[in-house]
Amino acid sequence: MKLTRFSIAAMASTCVYAATFNLPLKRHLAPIHHVRRTIYSEPLAAAVNVYYTTLQVGTPPVEHLTMLDTGSSVRFSACGCVATLAHNLTPGFAATYRNANWTSVPQQSGLLGLAWSSLARSNSTPFVENLWRHNLLDEPLFAMAFISGQDNNTVSNDIGFLTIGGTNASQYTGDIRYFDSPTNSSTEGFWGLTIDDLTLSGKSLNLSSKIAILDSGTNDLTLPSSVVQSVYAAIPGAFYSTQFAVWAYPCNETVELAFIINGTSFAFNPADFDFNGASVLGYCAGGILDGGEDPTWILGSTFMQSWYSVFRFDPPSIGLAPIIRSTSNAATNSSIDSSTRSGSSTATSATISQTANSASQKLQRMTAPEHLDRLARAGCTLVIKRDSSPLSPIMSIPILTPGIHRPSGLVGLAYGADALNTSLPKFLDDPAFPKGKVLLLTGNSLSKTDLLERIKTLLGDRLGGVFTSIGQHSPVQGIDAALEEVRRIGAVAIVAFGGGSVVDAGKVISYRHNEKYGSYLPELAIPTTLSVAECTSVAGYTNEKGDKTGYSDANIAPMFIIYDPELTLKTPERLWLSTGMRAVDHAVEMLYRPYASPVSKELALSSIHNLFKYLRISKAHPEDLNVRATLQVAAWESLGNAQIPSAFGLSHSLGHALGATYSIPHGITSCLTLGSTVKLLSKHTTLTTTEQNFLLRAILRINPASPSSGPMPTAENAGELLGEAIVKLVEDLGLKTSLSEWKVPEDDLVKIAKGSVGGLPGWSEEKKPSEEKVETMLRSLI
């Protein structure tokens, strides 16, 4: 039976089973395994240390691998997958068990919540609190000792103890110092501590006080973004890895971090700062995680491995004492009774192997209330052991299909503050760039700014002429006129300054010049938007009939790119943000684009992470040049620096059908179609397992924590969740629109659907959506 609501008497009458070892004082002990469970499958990514014990419950007895969680108030949850627990944090970073996929756990698993009943959604009282409220504890408390062996090469296992109704002096040194356990609206029901400040190598970070929760259900040390950035800024060589979405630091750095509580410093062992015990090129993942702008502070088992932690019901408080990290003492002093309150301990030796052997002994049935009374009053101690077999991750690691990544013809990329002044002269003198006159190509709006004059000055005597009549979607009339200007001045190269239409026009001019005169014109692109036309060897333009068409040729990709954020300040906000959505479109559709290499897809994941984060920040702080520079690099990543012989995807195909015909800017077409097309493809087409996993990794990059509400991301629902996240981003940027606003006739939708599905060369029929499904989706956008 599933025990979710019960009283003390009811527990006894329904036959609760517990492992009974042949140790003095009739200790009721059960082995607890310490498991590291990967939340998503990336190197150096977040992992959780979960402590659980083997308990048997019910008649007939059913074995449960039961997690011990001070961050939950579930009295006892037994199920095949641990779901909808009592974590209620915002933004939900610590709720690592909510709706998690635990199909790899043995048939039954459970959770024993150790937080307060006020947190319980079921209004039931957690087990240990219930014992206290029925006066069945000698002391109104329980204690945890997570004794890590990470810093001791002689230790092969992590050993620990949960003690109910007393403390064990053999597991800590000195006195236990108690601190009031306060709460606020976000920490009600949790075990809280007031953190006054943090120090790194003894130096204060000068933080204001904050309530943190002590949570054994995760190993996270989760703090606000600003605090996390301050910590890592003080660690030499630390940096944020966009590839792995974690903070990394040199493994040979000793990080001495401490929390200040009521004027007392509580440090944790520097060895525990290494989050998951792995390294990449000498860098380790930092033990403090970024919880967002204003998360609930969380001190998980990483902190508790340094401090014996006592949770006292009356008065509500938390006690801390230095933990004894040597497992020999812990293993040989596992006996305990209520006399440990005064600091003494009646200890009986029990080796680790003896404890392990005891687990296989016949379980003793407990059928009367006095057994529970004895269990509680003796100070029930559970021995924690490390299990070297990790649980399977939510997402399997896909098999890497061999292939070839073909980079574009890019020779040089300059980015960051003052890139124009420092890099344009160097690129002009580069041996790869032809010597001679250049045509400066731009649009009408930029031709009226002082920015054009700056570029003309830097070009000096290399400037042969200026052409400013390139319109939106690169109309062929302007291209033909520009080609004539190239011939008139004898230009040997093009400098394109502007958005995607200008850059694409330069590529089309190069292609046509080769068609007519036998040579391509190398292009140097200076973009002012985030559409990243400069990153491809495909060039789109509008023909004489008003249809969007184009060329694909490896020789027309720009040779040099200059990303100078200052040049984007005059770009209208709507154009800047909407072309950012165009970059999101590139990155997302790269994840399921045929023939796209893993190299391109990994770059696309990094792009998605930064575009989702920094587009919102750029809208709020439009003058921030660092944010703009970061977005420019993220946009470049979206296209993967590659030549790929296939169309992007349905959103791009729809954008081509809608853009030129109805004069809708390409950034806006992405705002209209991307979210809906991702959801459509995930529901009604056949994506490979690898493609599904990339979509899952994308949604986890956007929100690396388990969501505070809604379903846990999986490979099966990732497309739907990603589509919803895209729609939300469009709304947050103020770019929500509809086809009717752009005067797209409803009668044209059949034609648009047919043309967009037909415009997917390189796509298999199984992967293409039906024209009818696309038409239905378009009608939802009216």
mmCIF file of N, CA and C in Angstrom, residues 308-401:
data_model
loop_
_atom_site.group_PDB
_atom_site.id
_atom_site.type_symbol
_atom_site.label_atom_id
_atom_site.label_comp_id
_atom_site.label_asym_id
_atom_site.label_seq_id
_atom_site.Cartn_x
_atom_site.Cartn_y
_atom_site.Cartn_z
ATOM 1 N N TYR A 308 28.270 18.951 10.798
ATOM 2 C CA TYR A 308 27.248 18.130 11.435
ATOM 3 C C TYR A 308 26.019 19.002 11.624
ATOM 4 N N SER A 309 24.877 18.560 11.127
ATOM 5 C CA SER A 309 23.687 19.410 11.049
ATOM 6 C C SER A 309 22.570 18.839 11.904
ATOM 7 N N VAL A 310 22.100 19.652 12.843
ATOM 8 C CA VAL A 310 21.045 19.245 13.761
ATOM 9 C C VAL A 310 19.808 20.093 13.471
ATOM 10 N N PHE A 311 18.663 19.427 13.318
ATOM 11 C CA PHE A 311 17.413 20.106 13.000
ATOM 12 C C PHE A 311 16.500 19.982 14.221
ATOM 13 N N ARG A 312 16.280 21.094 14.926
ATOM 14 C CA ARG A 312 15.557 21.063 16.196
ATOM 15 C C ARG A 312 14.166 21.670 16.013
ATOM 16 N N PHE A 313 13.159 20.911 16.467
ATOM 17 C CA PHE A 313 11.778 21.365 16.319
ATOM 18 C C PHE A 313 11.412 22.445 17.326
ATOM 19 N N ASP A 314 11.913 22.328 18.553
ATOM 20 C CA ASP A 314 11.484 23.239 19.607
ATOM 21 C C ASP A 314 12.670 23.619 20.494
ATOM 22 N N PRO A 315 13.076 24.912 20.457
ATOM 23 C CA PRO A 315 12.597 25.940 19.523
ATOM 24 C C PRO A 315 13.122 25.681 18.116
ATOM 25 N N PRO A 316 12.406 26.151 17.087
ATOM 26 C CA PRO A 316 12.848 25.890 15.712
ATOM 27 C C PRO A 316 14.236 26.474 15.474
ATOM 28 N N SER A 317 15.171 25.616 15.211
ATOM 29 C CA SER A 317 16.554 26.082 15.073
ATOM 30 C C SER A 317 17.381 25.015 14.387
ATOM 31 N N ILE A 318 18.542 25.440 13.934
ATOM 32 C CA ILE A 318 19.503 24.537 13.297
ATOM 33 C C ILE A 318 20.811 24.625 14.063
ATOM 34 N N GLY A 319 21.357 23.467 14.391
ATOM 35 C CA GLY A 319 22.639 23.421 15.065
ATOM 36 C C GLY A 319 23.730 22.947 14.134
ATOM 37 N N LEU A 320 24.919 23.534 14.275
ATOM 38 C CA LEU A 320 26.049 23.170 13.424
ATOM 39 C C LEU A 320 27.279 22.925 14.283
ATOM 40 N N ALA A 321 28.035 21.915 13.912
ATOM 41 C CA ALA A 321 29.306 21.618 14.564
ATOM 42 C C ALA A 321 30.234 21.021 13.529
ATOM 43 N N PRO A 322 31.546 21.213 13.685
ATOM 44 C CA PRO A 322 32.488 20.627 12.722
ATOM 45 C C PRO A 322 32.324 19.117 12.657
ATOM 46 N N ILE A 323 32.210 18.596 11.457
ATOM 47 C CA ILE A 323 31.989 17.167 11.284
ATOM 48 C C ILE A 323 33.325 16.431 11.362
ATOM 49 N N ILE A 324 33.291 15.195 11.821
ATOM 50 C CA ILE A 324 34.475 14.346 11.800
ATOM 51 C C ILE A 324 34.500 13.659 10.445
ATOM 52 N N ARG A 325 35.455 14.041 9.621
ATOM 53 C CA ARG A 325 35.465 13.566 8.240
ATOM 54 C C ARG A 325 36.135 12.214 8.095
ATOM 55 N N SER A 326 36.708 11.687 9.152
ATOM 56 C CA SER A 326 37.309 10.356 9.086
ATOM 57 C C SER A 326 36.225 9.315 9.218
ATOM 58 N N THR A 327 36.126 8.427 8.245
ATOM 59 C CA THR A 327 35.072 7.410 8.288
ATOM 60 C C THR A 327 35.345 6.340 9.323
ATOM 61 N N SER A 328 36.579 6.224 9.780
ATOM 62 C CA SER A 328 36.867 5.160 10.737
ATOM 63 C C SER A 328 36.119 5.388 12.033
ATOM 64 N N ASN A 329 36.108 6.637 12.521
ATOM 65 C CA ASN A 329 35.365 6.933 13.746
ATOM 66 C C ASN A 329 33.877 6.719 13.539
ATOM 67 N N ALA A 330 33.387 7.195 12.387
ATOM 68 C CA ALA A 330 31.951 7.092 12.137
ATOM 69 C C ALA A 330 31.510 5.653 12.036
ATOM 70 N N ALA A 331 32.349 4.828 11.406
ATOM 71 C CA ALA A 331 31.949 3.441 11.204
ATOM 72 C C ALA A 331 32.034 2.638 12.481
ATOM 73 N N THR A 332 32.967 3.017 13.359
ATOM 74 C CA THR A 332 33.155 2.205 14.559
ATOM 75 C C THR A 332 32.395 2.752 15.750
ATOM 76 N N ASN A 333 31.636 3.811 15.551
ATOM 77 C CA ASN A 333 30.866 4.375 16.655
ATOM 78 C C ASN A 333 29.429 4.564 16.223
ATOM 79 N N SER A 334 28.869 3.560 15.593
ATOM 80 C CA SER A 334 27.523 3.711 15.075
ATOM 81 C C SER A 334 26.461 3.459 16.127
ATOM 82 N N SER A 335 26.826 3.027 17.333
ATOM 83 C CA SER A 335 25.844 2.840 18.393
ATOM 84 C C SER A 335 25.571 4.172 19.064
ATOM 85 N N ILE A 336 24.340 4.353 19.488
ATOM 86 C CA ILE A 336 23.950 5.641 20.044
ATOM 87 C C ILE A 336 22.753 5.466 20.949
ATOM 88 N N ASP A 337 22.706 6.242 22.026
ATOM 89 C CA ASP A 337 21.462 6.329 22.777
ATOM 90 C C ASP A 337 21.284 7.770 23.216
ATOM 91 N N SER A 338 20.246 8.019 23.988
ATOM 92 C CA SER A 338 19.932 9.396 24.343
ATOM 93 C C SER A 338 20.995 10.035 25.207
ATOM 94 N N SER A 339 21.926 9.249 25.744
ATOM 95 C CA SER A 339 22.981 9.855 26.556
ATOM 96 C C SER A 339 23.901 10.728 25.735
ATOM 97 N N THR A 340 23.861 10.634 24.407
ATOM 98 C CA THR A 340 24.738 11.465 23.590
ATOM 99 C C THR A 340 24.374 12.931 23.686
ATOM 100 N N ARG A 341 23.249 13.250 24.283
ATOM 101 C CA ARG A 341 22.895 14.662 24.460
ATOM 102 C C ARG A 341 23.940 15.384 25.286
ATOM 103 N N SER A 342 24.516 14.699 26.234
ATOM 104 C CA SER A 342 25.475 15.335 27.120
ATOM 105 C C SER A 342 26.893 15.216 26.611
ATOM 106 N N GLY A 343 27.064 14.645 25.428
ATOM 107 C CA GLY A 343 28.376 14.566 24.821
ATOM 108 C C GLY A 343 29.025 13.222 24.969
ATOM 109 N N SER A 344 28.460 12.311 25.733
ATOM 110 C CA SER A 344 29.027 10.981 25.855
ATOM 111 C C SER A 344 28.373 10.053 24.858
ATOM 112 N N SER A 345 29.045 8.929 24.578
ATOM 113 C CA SER A 345 28.497 7.972 23.629
ATOM 114 C C SER A 345 28.869 6.572 24.042
ATOM 115 N N THR A 346 27.851 5.702 24.172
ATOM 116 C CA THR A 346 28.108 4.290 24.417
ATOM 117 C C THR A 346 28.306 3.640 23.069
ATOM 118 N N ALA A 347 29.556 3.399 22.714
ATOM 119 C CA ALA A 347 29.872 2.995 21.351
ATOM 120 C C ALA A 347 30.225 1.530 21.281
ATOM 121 N N THR A 348 29.803 0.887 20.242
ATOM 122 C CA THR A 348 30.166 -0.489 19.971
ATOM 123 C C THR A 348 30.724 -0.564 18.562
ATOM 124 N N SER A 349 31.858 -1.260 18.404
ATOM 125 C CA SER A 349 32.510 -1.316 17.098
ATOM 126 C C SER A 349 31.646 -2.055 16.088
ATOM 127 N N ALA A 350 31.644 -1.521 14.894
ATOM 128 C CA ALA A 350 30.986 -2.193 13.770
ATOM 129 C C ALA A 350 31.706 -1.769 12.520
ATOM 130 N N THR A 351 32.399 -2.643 11.886
ATOM 131 C CA THR A 351 33.148 -2.287 10.694
ATOM 132 C C THR A 351 32.204 -2.039 9.535
ATOM 133 N N ILE A 352 32.752 -1.408 8.508
ATOM 134 C CA ILE A 352 31.934 -1.145 7.329
ATOM 135 C C ILE A 352 31.405 -2.450 6.739
ATOM 136 N N SER A 353 32.268 -3.457 6.692
ATOM 137 C CA SER A 353 31.827 -4.731 6.117
ATOM 138 C C SER A 353 30.756 -5.380 6.971
ATOM 139 N N GLN A 354 30.874 -5.241 8.311
ATOM 140 C CA GLN A 354 29.839 -5.799 9.188
ATOM 141 C C GLN A 354 28.508 -5.114 8.937
ATOM 142 N N THR A 355 28.566 -3.782 8.770
ATOM 143 C CA THR A 355 27.340 -3.035 8.505
ATOM 144 C C THR A 355 26.708 -3.492 7.204
ATOM 145 N N ALA A 356 27.554 -3.681 6.185
ATOM 146 C CA ALA A 356 27.027 -4.131 4.899
ATOM 147 C C ALA A 356 26.416 -5.521 5.015
ATOM 148 N N ASN A 357 27.084 -6.419 5.769
ATOM 149 C CA ASN A 357 26.538 -7.761 5.931
ATOM 150 C C ASN A 357 25.219 -7.746 6.682
ATOM 151 N N SER A 358 25.093 -6.807 7.637
ATOM 152 C CA SER A 358 23.860 -6.728 8.408
ATOM 153 C C SER A 358 22.658 -6.439 7.533
ATOM 154 N N ALA A 359 22.906 -5.759 6.410
ATOM 155 C CA ALA A 359 21.793 -5.389 5.540
ATOM 156 C C ALA A 359 21.100 -6.612 4.977
ATOM 157 N N SER A 360 21.814 -7.723 4.883
ATOM 158 C CA SER A 360 21.224 -8.910 4.291
ATOM 159 C C SER A 360 20.516 -9.795 5.310
ATOM 160 N N GLN A 361 20.574 -9.411 6.585
ATOM 161 C CA GLN A 361 19.898 -10.220 7.595
ATOM 162 C C GLN A 361 18.383 -10.145 7.449
ATOM 163 N N LYS A 362 17.718 -11.111 8.021
ATOM 164 C CA LYS A 362 16.259 -11.152 7.942
ATOM 165 C C LYS A 362 15.663 -9.918 8.606
ATOM 166 N N LEU A 363 14.712 -9.285 7.923
ATOM 167 C CA LEU A 363 14.084 -8.092 8.455
ATOM 168 C C LEU A 363 13.121 -8.463 9.577
ATOM 169 N N GLN A 364 13.150 -7.676 10.627
ATOM 170 C CA GLN A 364 12.292 -7.932 11.787
ATOM 171 C C GLN A 364 10.997 -7.137 11.650
ATOM 172 N N ARG A 365 9.894 -7.844 11.813
ATOM 173 C CA ARG A 365 8.591 -7.209 11.662
ATOM 174 C C ARG A 365 8.245 -6.396 12.901
ATOM 175 N N MET A 366 7.728 -5.207 12.690
ATOM 176 C CA MET A 366 7.322 -4.335 13.797
ATOM 177 C C MET A 366 5.807 -4.210 13.750
ATOM 178 N N THR A 367 5.114 -4.713 14.749
ATOM 179 C CA THR A 367 3.650 -4.757 14.689
ATOM 180 C C THR A 367 2.967 -4.022 15.818
ATOM 181 N N ALA A 368 3.719 -3.500 16.763
ATOM 182 C CA ALA A 368 3.088 -2.860 17.913
ATOM 183 C C ALA A 368 3.624 -1.448 18.089
ATOM 184 N N PRO A 369 2.817 -0.546 18.673
ATOM 185 C CA PRO A 369 3.262 0.833 18.863
ATOM 186 C C PRO A 369 4.556 0.947 19.651
ATOM 187 N N GLU A 370 4.797 0.022 20.604
ATOM 188 C CA GLU A 370 6.013 0.151 21.408
ATOM 189 C C GLU A 370 7.272 0.027 20.563
ATOM 190 N N HIS A 371 7.180 -0.658 19.404
ATOM 191 C CA HIS A 371 8.352 -0.749 18.542
ATOM 192 C C HIS A 371 8.705 0.618 17.969
ATOM 193 N N LEU A 372 7.687 1.371 17.593
ATOM 194 C CA LEU A 372 7.949 2.732 17.113
ATOM 195 C C LEU A 372 8.499 3.592 18.238
ATOM 196 N N ASP A 373 7.948 3.399 19.413
ATOM 197 C CA ASP A 373 8.429 4.163 20.563
ATOM 198 C C ASP A 373 9.905 3.858 20.814
ATOM 199 N N ARG A 374 10.250 2.570 20.752
ATOM 200 C CA ARG A 374 11.633 2.174 20.975
ATOM 201 C C ARG A 374 12.528 2.700 19.851
ATOM 202 N N LEU A 375 12.019 2.638 18.635
ATOM 203 C CA LEU A 375 12.774 3.137 17.486
ATOM 204 C C LEU A 375 13.136 4.610 17.669
ATOM 205 N N ALA A 376 12.146 5.383 18.110
ATOM 206 C CA ALA A 376 12.374 6.815 18.266
ATOM 207 C C ALA A 376 13.225 7.131 19.486
ATOM 208 N N ARG A 377 12.881 6.511 20.641
ATOM 209 C CA ARG A 377 13.567 6.875 21.879
ATOM 210 C C ARG A 377 15.019 6.400 21.913
ATOM 211 N N ALA A 378 15.319 5.353 21.173
ATOM 212 C CA ALA A 378 16.701 4.892 21.133
ATOM 213 C C ALA A 378 17.573 5.826 20.313
ATOM 214 N N GLY A 379 16.960 6.678 19.535
ATOM 215 C CA GLY A 379 17.725 7.520 18.630
ATOM 216 C C GLY A 379 18.050 6.729 17.380
ATOM 217 N N CYS A 380 17.044 6.519 16.542
ATOM 218 C CA CYS A 380 17.213 5.683 15.357
ATOM 219 C C CYS A 380 18.322 6.239 14.472
ATOM 220 N N THR A 381 19.279 5.428 14.151
ATOM 221 C CA THR A 381 20.419 5.849 13.339
ATOM 222 C C THR A 381 20.445 5.048 12.049
ATOM 223 N N LEU A 382 20.542 5.723 10.939
ATOM 224 C CA LEU A 382 20.640 5.069 9.637
ATOM 225 C C LEU A 382 22.042 5.294 9.100
ATOM 226 N N VAL A 383 22.723 4.238 8.712
ATOM 227 C CA VAL A 383 24.099 4.334 8.220
ATOM 228 C C VAL A 383 24.085 4.582 6.719
ATOM 229 N N ILE A 384 24.824 5.593 6.289
ATOM 230 C CA ILE A 384 24.861 5.957 4.883
ATOM 231 C C ILE A 384 26.104 5.369 4.236
ATOM 232 N N LYS A 385 25.923 4.678 3.120
ATOM 233 C CA LYS A 385 27.038 4.124 2.368
ATOM 234 C C LYS A 385 26.970 4.595 0.934
ATOM 235 N N ARG A 386 28.109 4.699 0.320
ATOM 236 C CA ARG A 386 28.120 5.125 -1.070
ATOM 237 C C ARG A 386 27.942 3.934 -2.002
ATOM 238 N N ASP A 387 27.066 4.105 -2.985
ATOM 239 C CA ASP A 387 26.858 3.096 -4.011
ATOM 240 C C ASP A 387 27.542 3.597 -5.274
ATOM 241 N N SER A 388 28.449 2.813 -5.823
ATOM 242 C CA SER A 388 29.219 3.268 -6.975
ATOM 243 C C SER A 388 28.443 3.183 -8.283
ATOM 244 N N SER A 389 27.226 2.668 -8.265
ATOM 245 C CA SER A 389 26.443 2.532 -9.490
ATOM 246 C C SER A 389 25.502 3.716 -9.629
ATOM 247 N N PRO A 390 25.772 4.635 -10.544
ATOM 248 C CA PRO A 390 24.898 5.801 -10.688
ATOM 249 C C PRO A 390 23.581 5.434 -11.343
ATOM 250 N N LEU A 391 22.551 6.212 -11.042
ATOM 251 C CA LEU A 391 21.288 6.033 -11.746
ATOM 252 C C LEU A 391 21.448 6.497 -13.180
ATOM 253 N N SER A 392 20.680 5.917 -14.073
ATOM 254 C CA SER A 392 20.752 6.325 -15.464
ATOM 255 C C SER A 392 20.253 7.754 -15.607
ATOM 256 N N PRO A 393 20.835 8.555 -16.517
ATOM 257 C CA PRO A 393 20.370 9.923 -16.707
ATOM 258 C C PRO A 393 19.007 9.950 -17.360
ATOM 259 N N ILE A 394 18.356 11.121 -17.276
ATOM 260 C CA ILE A 394 17.070 11.302 -17.930
ATOM 261 C C ILE A 394 17.190 11.012 -19.430
ATOM 262 N N MET A 395 18.286 11.448 -20.004
ATOM 263 C CA MET A 395 18.452 11.388 -21.448
ATOM 264 C C MET A 395 19.647 10.517 -21.773
ATOM 265 N N SER A 396 19.475 9.544 -22.631
ATOM 266 C CA SER A 396 20.598 8.687 -23.009
ATOM 267 C C SER A 396 21.566 9.464 -23.883
ATOM 268 N N ILE A 397 22.826 9.045 -23.888
ATOM 269 C CA ILE A 397 23.832 9.704 -24.706
ATOM 270 C C ILE A 397 23.705 9.181 -26.127
ATOM 271 N N PRO A 398 23.446 10.058 -27.107
ATOM 272 C CA PRO A 398 23.255 9.580 -28.470
ATOM 273 C C PRO A 398 24.559 9.076 -29.072
ATOM 274 N N ILE A 399 24.440 8.140 -29.987
ATOM 275 C CA ILE A 399 25.609 7.631 -30.706
ATOM 276 C C ILE A 399 26.020 8.666 -31.740
ATOM 277 N N LEU A 400 27.302 9.008 -31.756
ATOM 278 C CA LEU A 400 27.808 10.005 -32.686
ATOM 279 C C LEU A 400 28.011 9.378 -34.058
ATOM 280 N N THR A 401 27.294 9.885 -35.046
ATOM 281 C CA THR A 401 27.429 9.390 -36.410
ATOM 282 C C THR A 401 28.631 10.045 -37.072
#
